[in-house]
PDB file of C-alpha atoms in Angstrom:
ATOM      1  CA  MET V   1     -29.823  53.997  54.367  1.00  0.00           C
ATOM      2  CA  GLY V   2     -27.121  55.660  52.306  1.00  0.00           C
ATOM      3  CA  SER V   3     -25.001  52.779  51.388  1.00  0.00           C
ATOM      4  CA  LYS V   4     -27.981  51.079  49.808  1.00  0.00           C
ATOM      5  CA  ARG V   5     -28.831  53.786  47.918  1.00  0.00           C
ATOM      6  CA  LYS V   6     -25.315  53.861  46.339  1.00  0.00           C
ATOM      7  CA  SER V   7     -25.426  50.162  45.662  1.00  0.00           C
ATOM      8  CA  THR V   8     -28.633  50.500  43.772  1.00  0.00           C
ATOM      9  CA  VAL V   9     -27.530  53.232  41.922  1.00  0.00           C
ATOM     10  CA  LYS V  10     -24.230  51.392  41.058  1.00  0.00           C
ATOM     11  CA  LYS V  11     -26.831  48.307  39.980  1.00  0.00           C
ATOM     12  CA  ASN V  12     -28.951  50.692  37.863  1.00  0.00           C
ATOM     13  CA  LYS V  13     -26.455  52.120  36.375  1.00  0.00           C
ATOM     14  CA  ARG V  14     -25.121  48.617  35.517  1.00  0.00           C
ATOM     15  CA  LEU V  15     -28.518  47.663  33.940  1.00  0.00           C
ATOM     16  CA  LYS V  16     -28.599  50.440  32.161  1.00  0.00           C
ATOM     17  CA  LYS V  17     -25.610  49.620  30.123  1.00  0.00           C
ATOM     18  CA  LEU V  18     -26.465  46.427  29.421  1.00  0.00           C
ATOM     19  CA  LYS V  19     -29.893  47.548  27.758  1.00  0.00           C
ATOM     20  CA  LYS V  20     -27.874  49.712  25.302  1.00  0.00           C
ATOM     21  CA  THR V  21     -26.167  46.877  24.110  1.00  0.00           C
ATOM     22  CA  VAL V  22     -29.693  45.161  22.912  1.00  0.00           C
ATOM     23  CA  TYR V  23     -31.314  45.586  20.075  1.00  0.00           C
ATOM     24  CA  GLU V  24     -35.406  46.282  20.216  1.00  0.00           C
ATOM     25  CA  GLU V  25     -37.042  44.039  17.899  1.00  0.00           C
ATOM     26  CA  PRO V  26     -39.985  44.245  16.119  1.00  0.00           C
ATOM     27  CA  GLU V  27     -43.381  41.995  18.037  1.00  0.00           C
ATOM     28  CA  GLU V  28     -43.217  39.652  15.653  1.00  0.00           C
ATOM     29  CA  LEU V  29     -40.084  38.162  16.397  1.00  0.00           C
ATOM     30  CA  LYS V  30     -40.218  38.638  20.026  1.00  0.00           C
ATOM     31  CA  ARG V  31     -42.261  35.213  20.714  1.00  0.00           C
ATOM     32  CA  ALA V  32     -38.675  33.451  18.970  1.00  0.00           C
ATOM     33  CA  PRO V  33     -36.389  31.459  21.513  1.00  0.00           C
ATOM     34  CA  HIS V  34     -33.776  34.729  22.244  1.00  0.00           C
ATOM     35  CA  SER V  35     -30.457  34.012  24.306  1.00  0.00           C
ATOM     36  CA  PHE V  36     -27.591  35.767  26.011  1.00  0.00           C
ATOM     37  CA  VAL V  37     -23.705  34.224  25.360  1.00  0.00           C
ATOM     38  CA  ILE V  38     -21.825  35.469  27.977  1.00  0.00           C
ATOM     39  CA  HIS V  39     -18.650  34.766  29.840  1.00  0.00           C
ATOM     40  CA  ARG V  40     -18.137  34.757  33.562  1.00  0.00           C
ATOM     41  CA  GLY V  41     -14.634  34.901  35.618  1.00  0.00           C
ATOM     42  CA  GLN V  42     -11.064  35.026  33.925  1.00  0.00           C
ATOM     43  CA  ILE V  43     -10.522  33.654  30.573  1.00  0.00           C
ATOM     44  CA  GLY V  44      -7.885  33.692  27.457  1.00  0.00           C
ATOM     45  CA  LYS V  45      -8.384  35.578  23.688  1.00  0.00           C
ATOM     46  CA  SER V  46      -9.446  31.938  22.353  1.00  0.00           C
ATOM     47  CA  LEU V  47     -12.344  31.329  25.055  1.00  0.00           C
ATOM     48  CA  LEU V  48     -13.406  34.936  24.489  1.00  0.00           C
ATOM     49  CA  GLN V  49     -13.466  34.679  20.686  1.00  0.00           C
ATOM     50  CA  LEU V  50     -15.564  31.391  21.388  1.00  0.00           C
ATOM     51  CA  VAL V  51     -17.752  32.994  23.313  1.00  0.00           C
ATOM     52  CA  LYS V  52     -18.359  35.710  19.762  1.00  0.00           C
ATOM     53  CA  ASP V  53     -17.969  32.276  17.655  1.00  0.00           C
ATOM     54  CA  PHE V  54     -21.518  31.211  19.550  1.00  0.00           C
ATOM     55  CA  ARG V  55     -22.926  34.235  19.360  1.00  0.00           C
ATOM     56  CA  LYS V  56     -22.885  33.983  15.560  1.00  0.00           C
ATOM     57  CA  VAL V  57     -24.884  30.355  15.771  1.00  0.00           C
ATOM     58  CA  MET V  58     -27.159  32.326  17.551  1.00  0.00           C
ATOM     59  CA  GLU V  59     -27.747  34.823  15.696  1.00  0.00           C
ATOM     60  CA  PRO V  60     -29.965  37.135  14.700  1.00  0.00           C
ATOM     61  CA  PHE V  61     -31.754  36.176  18.291  1.00  0.00           C
ATOM     62  CA  THR V  62     -29.674  37.066  20.358  1.00  0.00           C
ATOM     63  CA  ALA V  63     -27.737  39.617  21.762  1.00  0.00           C
ATOM     64  CA  ALA V  64     -24.724  40.199  18.797  1.00  0.00           C
ATOM     65  CA  SER V  65     -22.959  43.066  20.902  1.00  0.00           C
ATOM     66  CA  LEU V  66     -23.459  42.220  24.156  1.00  0.00           C
ATOM     67  CA  GLN V  67     -21.087  43.396  26.635  1.00  0.00           C
ATOM     68  CA  VAL V  68     -20.113  41.555  29.662  1.00  0.00           C
ATOM     69  CA  TYR V  69     -18.707  43.972  32.246  1.00  0.00           C
ATOM     70  CA  LYS V  70     -16.702  42.211  35.581  1.00  0.00           C
ATOM     71  CA  LYS V  71     -19.526  43.970  37.859  1.00  0.00           C
ATOM     72  CA  ASN V  72     -22.580  41.922  35.765  1.00  0.00           C
ATOM     73  CA  THR V  73     -24.144  39.309  37.454  1.00  0.00           C
ATOM     74  CA  ILE V  74     -26.467  36.739  36.694  1.00  0.00           C
ATOM     75  CA  LYS V  75     -29.043  38.258  38.321  1.00  0.00           C
ATOM     76  CA  ASP V  76     -28.154  41.228  36.593  1.00  0.00           C
ATOM     77  CA  PHE V  77     -29.032  39.381  33.008  1.00  0.00           C
ATOM     78  CA  VAL V  78     -32.277  37.604  34.284  1.00  0.00           C
ATOM     79  CA  ALA V  79     -33.650  41.250  35.200  1.00  0.00           C
ATOM     80  CA  LEU V  80     -32.697  42.090  31.847  1.00  0.00           C
ATOM     81  CA  ALA V  81     -34.398  38.511  30.587  1.00  0.00           C
ATOM     82  CA  GLY V  82     -38.321  39.312  30.796  1.00  0.00           C
ATOM     83  CA  PRO V  83     -37.891  42.474  29.553  1.00  0.00           C
ATOM     84  CA  MET V  84     -35.597  41.954  26.467  1.00  0.00           C
ATOM     85  CA  HIS V  85     -37.037  38.296  25.816  1.00  0.00           C
ATOM     86  CA  VAL V  86     -34.679  36.115  26.729  1.00  0.00           C
ATOM     87  CA  SER V  87     -35.394  33.076  27.200  1.00  0.00           C
ATOM     88  CA  HIS V  88     -31.799  30.841  27.474  1.00  0.00           C
ATOM     89  CA  LEU V  89     -28.979  32.043  29.069  1.00  0.00           C
ATOM     90  CA  CYS V  90     -25.319  30.399  28.083  1.00  0.00           C
ATOM     91  CA  VAL V  91     -22.305  31.009  29.894  1.00  0.00           C
ATOM     92  CA  PHE V  92     -18.671  29.557  29.288  1.00  0.00           C
ATOM     93  CA  THR V  93     -16.255  30.105  32.275  1.00  0.00           C
ATOM     94  CA  SER V  94     -12.920  28.798  33.018  1.00  0.00           C
ATOM     95  CA  SER V  95     -11.155  27.070  35.556  1.00  0.00           C
ATOM     96  CA  ASP V  96      -8.072  24.779  37.404  1.00  0.00           C
ATOM     97  CA  THR V  97      -9.813  21.712  35.723  1.00  0.00           C
ATOM     98  CA  GLY V  98     -11.104  23.324  32.608  1.00  0.00           C
ATOM     99  CA  VAL V  99     -13.556  25.063  31.065  1.00  0.00           C
ATOM    100  CA  ASN V 100     -17.648  24.539  31.197  1.00  0.00           C
ATOM    101  CA  PHE V 101     -20.682  25.966  29.291  1.00  0.00           C
ATOM    102  CA  ARG V 102     -23.975  25.907  31.394  1.00  0.00           C
ATOM    103  CA  VAL V 103     -27.477  26.339  29.810  1.00  0.00           C
ATOM    104  CA  ALA V 104     -29.487  27.948  31.473  1.00  0.00           C
ATOM    105  CA  ARG V 105     -33.498  28.339  30.914  1.00  0.00           C
ATOM    106  CA  LEU V 106     -35.004  31.837  32.079  1.00  0.00           C
ATOM    107  CA  PRO V 107     -36.289  32.254  34.821  1.00  0.00           C
ATOM    108  CA  GLN V 108     -36.457  29.823  37.042  1.00  0.00           C
ATOM    109  CA  GLY V 109     -34.130  26.921  35.851  1.00  0.00           C
ATOM    110  CA  PRO V 110     -33.317  23.790  34.527  1.00  0.00           C
ATOM    111  CA  THR V 111     -29.646  24.751  34.746  1.00  0.00           C
ATOM    112  CA  MET V 112     -27.292  22.124  32.833  1.00  0.00           C
ATOM    113  CA  THR V 113     -23.179  22.187  33.031  1.00  0.00           C
ATOM    114  CA  PHE V 114     -21.553  20.952  30.684  1.00  0.00           C
ATOM    115  CA  LYS V 115     -17.916  20.005  29.403  1.00  0.00           C
ATOM    116  CA  LEU V 116     -16.434  21.601  27.416  1.00  0.00           C
ATOM    117  CA  VAL V 117     -13.500  19.133  26.462  1.00  0.00           C
ATOM    118  CA  ASN V 118     -12.346  20.705  23.325  1.00  0.00           C
ATOM    119  CA  TYR V 119     -12.942  23.171  20.566  1.00  0.00           C
ATOM    120  CA  ALA V 120     -12.891  24.816  17.180  1.00  0.00           C
ATOM    121  CA  LEU V 121     -12.853  28.200  16.417  1.00  0.00           C
ATOM    122  CA  SER V 122     -14.576  29.244  13.335  1.00  0.00           C
ATOM    123  CA  LYS V 123     -11.715  31.187  11.741  1.00  0.00           C
ATOM    124  CA  ASP V 124      -9.646  27.625  11.921  1.00  0.00           C
ATOM    125  CA  VAL V 125     -12.601  25.226  10.873  1.00  0.00           C
ATOM    126  CA  VAL V 126     -13.176  28.083   7.365  1.00  0.00           C
ATOM    127  CA  SER V 127      -9.443  28.153   6.833  1.00  0.00           C
ATOM    128  CA  SER V 128      -8.979  24.350   7.049  1.00  0.00           C
ATOM    129  CA  LEU V 129     -11.804  24.243   3.791  1.00  0.00           C
ATOM    130  CA  ARG V 130     -10.101  24.696   0.042  1.00  0.00           C
ATOM    131  CA  LYS V 131     -14.156  26.458  -0.475  1.00  0.00           C
ATOM    132  CA  GLN V 132     -15.416  29.237   1.657  1.00  0.00           C
ATOM    133  CA  MET V 133     -18.383  30.149   2.665  1.00  0.00           C
ATOM    134  CA  VAL V 134     -18.514  32.981   5.262  1.00  0.00           C
ATOM    135  CA  ASN V 135     -21.582  35.203   4.202  1.00  0.00           C
ATOM    136  CA  PRO V 136     -23.055  37.716   6.840  1.00  0.00           C
ATOM    137  CA  LYS V 137     -26.419  37.302   4.922  1.00  0.00           C
ATOM    138  CA  LEU V 138     -26.215  33.925   6.644  1.00  0.00           C
ATOM    139  CA  PHE V 139     -26.279  35.001   9.562  1.00  0.00           C
ATOM    140  CA  ARG V 140     -29.981  36.590   8.518  1.00  0.00           C
ATOM    141  CA  HIS V 141     -32.471  34.337   9.878  1.00  0.00           C
ATOM    142  CA  ALA V 142     -32.065  31.639  13.049  1.00  0.00           C
ATOM    143  CA  PRO V 143     -30.724  28.165  11.729  1.00  0.00           C
ATOM    144  CA  LEU V 144     -32.149  24.784  11.649  1.00  0.00           C
ATOM    145  CA  ILE V 145     -31.577  22.800  14.880  1.00  0.00           C
ATOM    146  CA  VAL V 146     -30.406  18.947  13.368  1.00  0.00           C
ATOM    147  CA  MET V 147     -30.987  16.012  16.440  1.00  0.00           C
ATOM    148  CA  ASN V 148     -29.379  13.082  16.215  1.00  0.00           C
ATOM    149  CA  ASN V 149     -29.476   9.811  18.608  1.00  0.00           C
ATOM    150  CA  PHE V 150     -30.335  11.438  21.680  1.00  0.00           C
ATOM    151  CA  THR V 151     -32.551   8.568  22.707  1.00  0.00           C
ATOM    152  CA  GLY V 152     -31.820   6.170  25.195  1.00  0.00           C
ATOM    153  CA  GLU V 153     -32.241   5.512  29.582  1.00  0.00           C
ATOM    154  CA  GLY V 154     -32.064   8.277  32.007  1.00  0.00           C
ATOM    155  CA  LEU V 155     -34.173  11.848  32.376  1.00  0.00           C
ATOM    156  CA  HIS V 156     -31.264  13.643  31.276  1.00  0.00           C
ATOM    157  CA  ILE V 157     -30.869  13.274  27.813  1.00  0.00           C
ATOM    158  CA  ASN V 158     -34.731  13.703  27.165  1.00  0.00           C
ATOM    159  CA  LEU V 159     -33.736  16.722  29.149  1.00  0.00           C
ATOM    160  CA  MET V 160     -31.149  17.431  27.299  1.00  0.00           C
ATOM    161  CA  ALA V 161     -32.763  17.068  23.603  1.00  0.00           C
ATOM    162  CA  THR V 162     -35.967  19.517  25.367  1.00  0.00           C
ATOM    163  CA  MET V 163     -33.429  22.388  25.374  1.00  0.00           C
ATOM    164  CA  PHE V 164     -31.531  22.484  22.447  1.00  0.00           C
ATOM    165  CA  GLN V 165     -34.309  22.274  20.953  1.00  0.00           C
ATOM    166  CA  ASN V 166     -36.148  24.362  22.954  1.00  0.00           C
ATOM    167  CA  MET V 167     -32.938  27.695  21.876  1.00  0.00           C
ATOM    168  CA  PHE V 168     -34.107  27.550  18.312  1.00  0.00           C
ATOM    169  CA  PRO V 169     -37.224  28.720  16.703  1.00  0.00           C
ATOM    170  CA  THR V 170     -39.399  25.960  15.682  1.00  0.00           C
ATOM    171  CA  ILE V 171     -40.345  25.676  11.976  1.00  0.00           C
ATOM    172  CA  ASN V 172     -43.905  25.576  10.801  1.00  0.00           C
ATOM    173  CA  VAL V 173     -43.163  22.722   7.670  1.00  0.00           C
ATOM    174  CA  THR V 174     -46.410  24.355   5.761  1.00  0.00           C
ATOM    175  CA  LYS V 175     -46.065  27.541   5.671  1.00  0.00           C
ATOM    176  CA  VAL V 176     -41.396  27.940   5.984  1.00  0.00           C
ATOM    177  CA  ASN V 177     -39.869  29.650   2.754  1.00  0.00           C
ATOM    178  CA  LEU V 178     -36.338  28.031   1.819  1.00  0.00           C
ATOM    179  CA  ASN V 179     -35.212  30.769   1.529  1.00  0.00           C
ATOM    180  CA  ASP V 180     -34.626  31.756   4.877  1.00  0.00           C
ATOM    181  CA  ILE V 181     -32.670  28.055   6.170  1.00  0.00           C
ATOM    182  CA  LYS V 182     -29.221  28.813   4.910  1.00  0.00           C
ATOM    183  CA  ARG V 183     -27.692  27.156   8.359  1.00  0.00           C
ATOM    184  CA  CYS V 184     -28.075  24.678   9.838  1.00  0.00           C
ATOM    185  CA  VAL V 185     -26.691  23.054  13.498  1.00  0.00           C
ATOM    186  CA  LEU V 186     -26.471  19.220  13.835  1.00  0.00           C
ATOM    187  CA  MET V 187     -25.654  17.423  17.185  1.00  0.00           C
ATOM    188  CA  ASN V 188     -24.938  13.988  17.595  1.00  0.00           C
ATOM    189  CA  TYR V 189     -24.483  11.856  21.377  1.00  0.00           C
ATOM    190  CA  ASN V 190     -22.138   9.954  21.497  1.00  0.00           C
ATOM    191  CA  SER V 191     -24.036   7.182  24.358  1.00  0.00           C
ATOM    192  CA  GLU V 192     -21.066   4.985  24.748  1.00  0.00           C
ATOM    193  CA  THR V 193     -18.761   7.870  25.140  1.00  0.00           C
ATOM    194  CA  LYS V 194     -21.670  10.337  26.429  1.00  0.00           C
ATOM    195  CA  LEU V 195     -20.093  13.071  23.738  1.00  0.00           C
ATOM    196  CA  ILE V 196     -21.471  15.429  21.996  1.00  0.00           C
ATOM    197  CA  GLU V 197     -20.925  16.974  19.181  1.00  0.00           C
ATOM    198  CA  PHE V 198     -21.942  20.478  18.001  1.00  0.00           C
ATOM    199  CA  ARG V 199     -21.388  21.197  14.271  1.00  0.00           C
ATOM    200  CA  HIS V 200     -22.472  24.593  12.210  1.00  0.00           C
ATOM    201  CA  TYR V 201     -23.003  24.608   8.836  1.00  0.00           C
ATOM    202  CA  ALA V 202     -24.220  26.515   5.931  1.00  0.00           C
ATOM    203  CA  ILE V 203     -26.614  25.107   3.037  1.00  0.00           C
ATOM    204  CA  THR V 204     -27.009  26.233  -0.740  1.00  0.00           C
ATOM    205  CA  THR V 205     -28.176  24.147  -3.301  1.00  0.00           C
ATOM    206  CA  VAL V 206     -27.040  23.201  -6.702  1.00  0.00           C
ATOM    207  CA  PRO V 207     -28.593  22.239  -9.625  1.00  0.00           C
ATOM    208  CA  VAL V 208     -27.362  17.754 -10.462  1.00  0.00           C
ATOM    209  CA  GLY V 209     -26.888  16.113 -14.075  1.00  0.00           C
ATOM    210  CA  LEU V 210     -25.521  18.815 -15.405  1.00  0.00           C
ATOM    211  CA  SER V 211     -21.256  19.267 -16.805  1.00  0.00           C
ATOM    212  CA  LYS V 212     -19.390  21.411 -15.617  1.00  0.00           C
ATOM    213  CA  GLY V 213     -19.919  23.653 -18.832  1.00  0.00           C
ATOM    214  CA  VAL V 214     -23.877  23.794 -18.688  1.00  0.00           C
ATOM    215  CA  LYS V 215     -22.975  24.408 -15.249  1.00  0.00           C
ATOM    216  CA  LYS V 216     -21.005  27.447 -15.231  1.00  0.00           C
ATOM    217  CA  ILE V 217     -23.456  29.189 -17.611  1.00  0.00           C
ATOM    218  CA  VAL V 218     -26.655  28.232 -15.761  1.00  0.00           C
ATOM    219  CA  GLN V 219     -24.775  30.029 -12.098  1.00  0.00           C
ATOM    220  CA  SER V 220     -23.879  33.152 -14.875  1.00  0.00           C
ATOM    221  CA  LYS V 221     -19.965  32.526 -14.490  1.00  0.00           C
ATOM    222  CA  VAL V 222     -19.120  33.167 -17.651  1.00  0.00           C
ATOM    223  CA  PRO V 223     -16.315  31.282 -18.897  1.00  0.00           C
ATOM    224  CA  ASP V 224     -13.879  32.057 -20.773  1.00  0.00           C
ATOM    225  CA  LEU V 225     -14.401  30.807 -24.729  1.00  0.00           C
ATOM    226  CA  SER V 226     -11.439  33.188 -26.266  1.00  0.00           C
ATOM    227  CA  ASN V 227      -9.899  30.535 -27.698  1.00  0.00           C
ATOM    228  CA  TYR V 228     -12.798  28.761 -29.529  1.00  0.00           C
ATOM    229  CA  ASP V 229     -15.033  29.260 -32.167  1.00  0.00           C
ATOM    230  CA  GLU V 230     -18.463  28.589 -30.963  1.00  0.00           C
ATOM    231  CA  ILE V 231     -19.703  27.641 -28.382  1.00  0.00           C
ATOM    232  CA  ASP V 232     -20.470  23.949 -28.954  1.00  0.00           C
ATOM    233  CA  GLU V 233     -16.340  23.531 -28.560  1.00  0.00           C
ATOM    234  CA  PHE V 234     -17.187  24.069 -24.895  1.00  0.00           C
ATOM    235  CA  LEU V 235     -20.089  22.396 -23.986  1.00  0.00           C
ATOM    236  CA  LEU V 236     -18.455  19.222 -25.596  1.00  0.00           C
ATOM    237  CA  LYS V 237     -14.790  20.025 -24.268  1.00  0.00           C
ATOM    238  CA  PRO V 238     -13.790  16.124 -23.196  1.00  0.00           C
ATOM    239  CA  GLU V 239     -12.496  17.545 -19.424  1.00  0.00           C
ATOM    240  CA  LEU V 240     -16.587  18.685 -19.106  1.00  0.00           C
ATOM    241  CA  LEU V 241     -18.101  16.150 -20.317  1.00  0.00           C
ATOM    242  CA  SER V 242     -16.527  13.286 -17.473  1.00  0.00           C
ATOM    243  CA  ASP V 243     -19.003  10.860 -16.209  1.00  0.00           C
ATOM    244  CA  SER V 244     -17.931  11.881 -12.810  1.00  0.00           C
ATOM    245  CA  GLU V 245     -19.577  15.101 -13.404  1.00  0.00           C
ATOM    246  CA  PHE V 246     -23.230  13.064 -13.137  1.00  0.00           C
ATOM    247  CA  GLU V 247     -22.146  11.007 -10.614  1.00  0.00           C
ATOM    248  CA  GLU V 248     -23.853  13.426  -8.012  1.00  0.00           C
ATOM    249  CA  THR V 249     -24.795  11.569  -4.861  1.00  0.00           C
ATOM    250  CA  THR V 250     -28.068  10.699  -4.914  1.00  0.00           C
ATOM    251  CA  SER V 251     -28.920  10.885  -1.206  1.00  0.00           C
ATOM    252  CA  SER V 252     -28.766  14.479  -0.562  1.00  0.00           C
ATOM    253  CA  ASN V 253     -30.195  15.465  -4.845  1.00  0.00           C
ATOM    254  CA  VAL V 254     -34.117  16.222  -3.833  1.00  0.00           C
ATOM    255  CA  VAL V 255     -36.785  17.561  -5.989  1.00  0.00           C
ATOM    256  CA  VAL V 256     -36.944  21.901  -5.305  1.00  0.00           C
ATOM    257  CA  PRO V 257     -40.888  22.065  -3.953  1.00  0.00           C
ATOM    258  CA  GLN V 258     -40.404  26.531  -4.505  1.00  0.00           C
ATOM    259  CA  LYS V 259     -38.195  28.936  -6.268  1.00  0.00           C
ATOM    260  CA  LEU V 260     -35.390  29.122  -4.012  1.00  0.00           C
ATOM    261  CA  VAL V 261     -32.430  31.858  -4.225  1.00  0.00           C
ATOM    262  CA  GLY V 262     -29.991  30.890  -7.003  1.00  0.00           C
ATOM    263  CA  ARG V 263     -29.372  30.157 -11.120  1.00  0.00           C
ATOM    264  CA  GLY V 264     -30.108  26.567 -11.619  1.00  0.00           C
ATOM    265  CA  ASN V 265     -32.556  26.586  -8.980  1.00  0.00           C
ATOM    266  CA  ILE V 266     -36.232  25.605 -11.199  1.00  0.00           C
ATOM    267  CA  VAL V 267     -39.459  24.406  -8.906  1.00  0.00           C
ATOM    268  CA  GLY V 268     -40.010  20.587  -9.984  1.00  0.00           C
ATOM    269  CA  THR V 269     -36.464  19.908 -10.778  1.00  0.00           C
ATOM    270  CA  GLN V 270     -33.377  18.230  -8.841  1.00  0.00           C
ATOM    271  CA  SER V 271     -31.193  19.743  -6.827  1.00  0.00           C
ATOM    272  CA  SER V 272     -28.478  18.875  -4.553  1.00  0.00           C
ATOM    273  CA  ILE V 273     -27.939  19.881  -1.055  1.00  0.00           C
ATOM    274  CA  ARG V 274     -24.549  21.091   0.059  1.00  0.00           C
ATOM    275  CA  LEU V 275     -23.388  21.396   3.142  1.00  0.00           C
ATOM    276  CA  SER V 276     -20.581  23.859   4.038  1.00  0.00           C
ATOM    277  CA  GLU V 277     -18.916  24.265   7.300  1.00  0.00           C
ATOM    278  CA  LEU V 278     -18.756  27.698   9.421  1.00  0.00           C
ATOM    279  CA  GLY V 279     -18.086  26.821  12.546  1.00  0.00           C
ATOM    280  CA  PRO V 280     -17.297  26.341  16.253  1.00  0.00           C
ATOM    281  CA  ARG V 281     -16.860  22.974  17.096  1.00  0.00           C
ATOM    282  CA  LEU V 282     -17.789  21.817  19.988  1.00  0.00           C
ATOM    283  CA  THR V 283     -17.462  18.310  21.611  1.00  0.00           C
ATOM    284  CA  LEU V 284     -19.426  18.652  25.178  1.00  0.00           C
ATOM    285  CA  GLN V 285     -20.157  16.182  28.076  1.00  0.00           C
ATOM    286  CA  LEU V 286     -22.882  16.551  30.250  1.00  0.00           C
ATOM    287  CA  ILE V 287     -21.743  16.980  33.940  1.00  0.00           C
ATOM    288  CA  LYS V 288     -24.910  18.161  35.778  1.00  0.00           C
ATOM    289  CA  VAL V 289     -28.542  19.533  35.556  1.00  0.00           C
ATOM    290  CA  GLU V 290     -29.767  21.600  38.359  1.00  0.00           C
ATOM    291  CA  GLU V 291     -33.732  21.728  38.885  1.00  0.00           C
ATOM    292  CA  GLY V 292     -33.029  26.165  39.217  1.00  0.00           C
ATOM    293  CA  LEU V 293     -31.574  28.709  38.306  1.00  0.00           C
ATOM    294  CA  MET V 294     -27.483  28.137  38.690  1.00  0.00           C
ATOM    295  CA  THR V 295     -28.541  26.566  41.673  1.00  0.00           C
ATOM    296  CA  GLY V 296     -31.257  24.391  43.218  1.00  0.00           C
ATOM    297  CA  ASP V 297     -31.654  20.787  43.214  1.00  0.00           C
ATOM    298  CA  VAL V 298     -29.023  18.105  41.671  1.00  0.00           C
ATOM    299  CA  MET V 299     -30.823  16.173  39.211  1.00  0.00           C
ATOM    300  CA  PHE V 300     -28.769  14.146  36.892  1.00  0.00           C
ATOM    301  CA  HIS V 301     -24.347  14.768  38.102  1.00  0.00           C
ATOM    302  CA  GLU V 302     -22.207  11.972  35.742  1.00  0.00           C
ATOM    303  CA  PHE V 303     -19.757  11.476  38.790  1.00  0.00           C
ATOM    304  CA  ILE V 304     -21.850  12.096  42.230  1.00  0.00           C
ATOM    305  CA  LYS V 305     -24.741   9.203  41.874  1.00  0.00           C
ATOM    306  CA  LYS V 306     -27.599   9.734  44.633  1.00  0.00           C
ATOM    307  CA  PRO V 307     -28.445   6.542  46.804  1.00  0.00           C
ATOM    308  CA  ASP V 308     -31.764   4.732  45.632  1.00  0.00           C
ATOM    309  CA  LYS V 309     -34.069   5.410  48.193  1.00  0.00           C
ATOM    310  CA  LYS V 310     -36.106   2.073  47.244  1.00  0.00           C
ATOM    311  CA  LYS V 311     -33.347  -0.187  47.957  1.00  0.00           C
ATOM    312  CA  GLU V 312     -31.879   1.733  51.066  1.00  0.00           C
ATOM    313  CA  GLU V 313     -35.595   1.066  52.210  1.00  0.00           C
ATOM    314  CA  ALA V 314     -35.791  -2.494  51.318  1.00  0.00           C
ATOM    315  CA  LYS V 315     -32.939  -2.774  53.199  1.00  0.00           C
ATOM    316  CA  GLU V 316     -33.720  -1.732  56.237  1.00  0.00           C
ATOM    317  CA  ASN V 317     -37.005  -3.774  56.458  1.00  0.00           C
TER     318      ASN V 317
END
């Protein structure tokens, strides 16, 4: 009896430590999908940073400061999932064969295991860009999820698409405030290589059809006019009137339907949508789908094929 009580006390202490790191949300936000992003086992500094980067992707509906201790078990996180309205568990693990990434629907599954073929951390992605866009305000709202090419034969493809879509809040196109859509997650599936490319971008809108000079004034970027007698000389400066300034990519142009934050984005006029990569970058390959939570019948396996029962029965007859 004494040993059972000690184990119960230890478990309660572990749960209390986890609860302290989870932020209690207002009632109206509890219906959105929530996640825990954790790691299990021994991992290096690079993979630990990847866990933190992925938490940034899942903000604000994730436990951003969740502390994971060695004594914590998957059952501990499942026990917290209900009270904290957590719907998905993302787990990074490292082994001799490579790095795996598991996504599980709580509380009963299914669970998808991906091989992390390669990855790039957010700091490396951002540092490689000429124009960097890192703003804490970007993470006040969940990103828009964009799925591409998740079609083909096999139930596992539909399961992947459903799992990833349900990790992010749905958007009501008739009621959405466009100022809340500051980020997007793009997932592209290659049916030939069976690889998934994961990208994370910041979204901005800028007015189109303006020269550099006019755009600076419209966007409140006060130019240096000390070398000019009149503002006309600045606006009519040859290098600020080059044809290339007006050759915007029309495929990215949209008519502004509602008031947007940012100078020059006027309702009814055209603006261009710009994407700036935030990272991290992930290349994933689906290895296994389990019916339950980290266990249960294997519904799909990339390398182990189940025998077709119908074909076996036909051979026997």
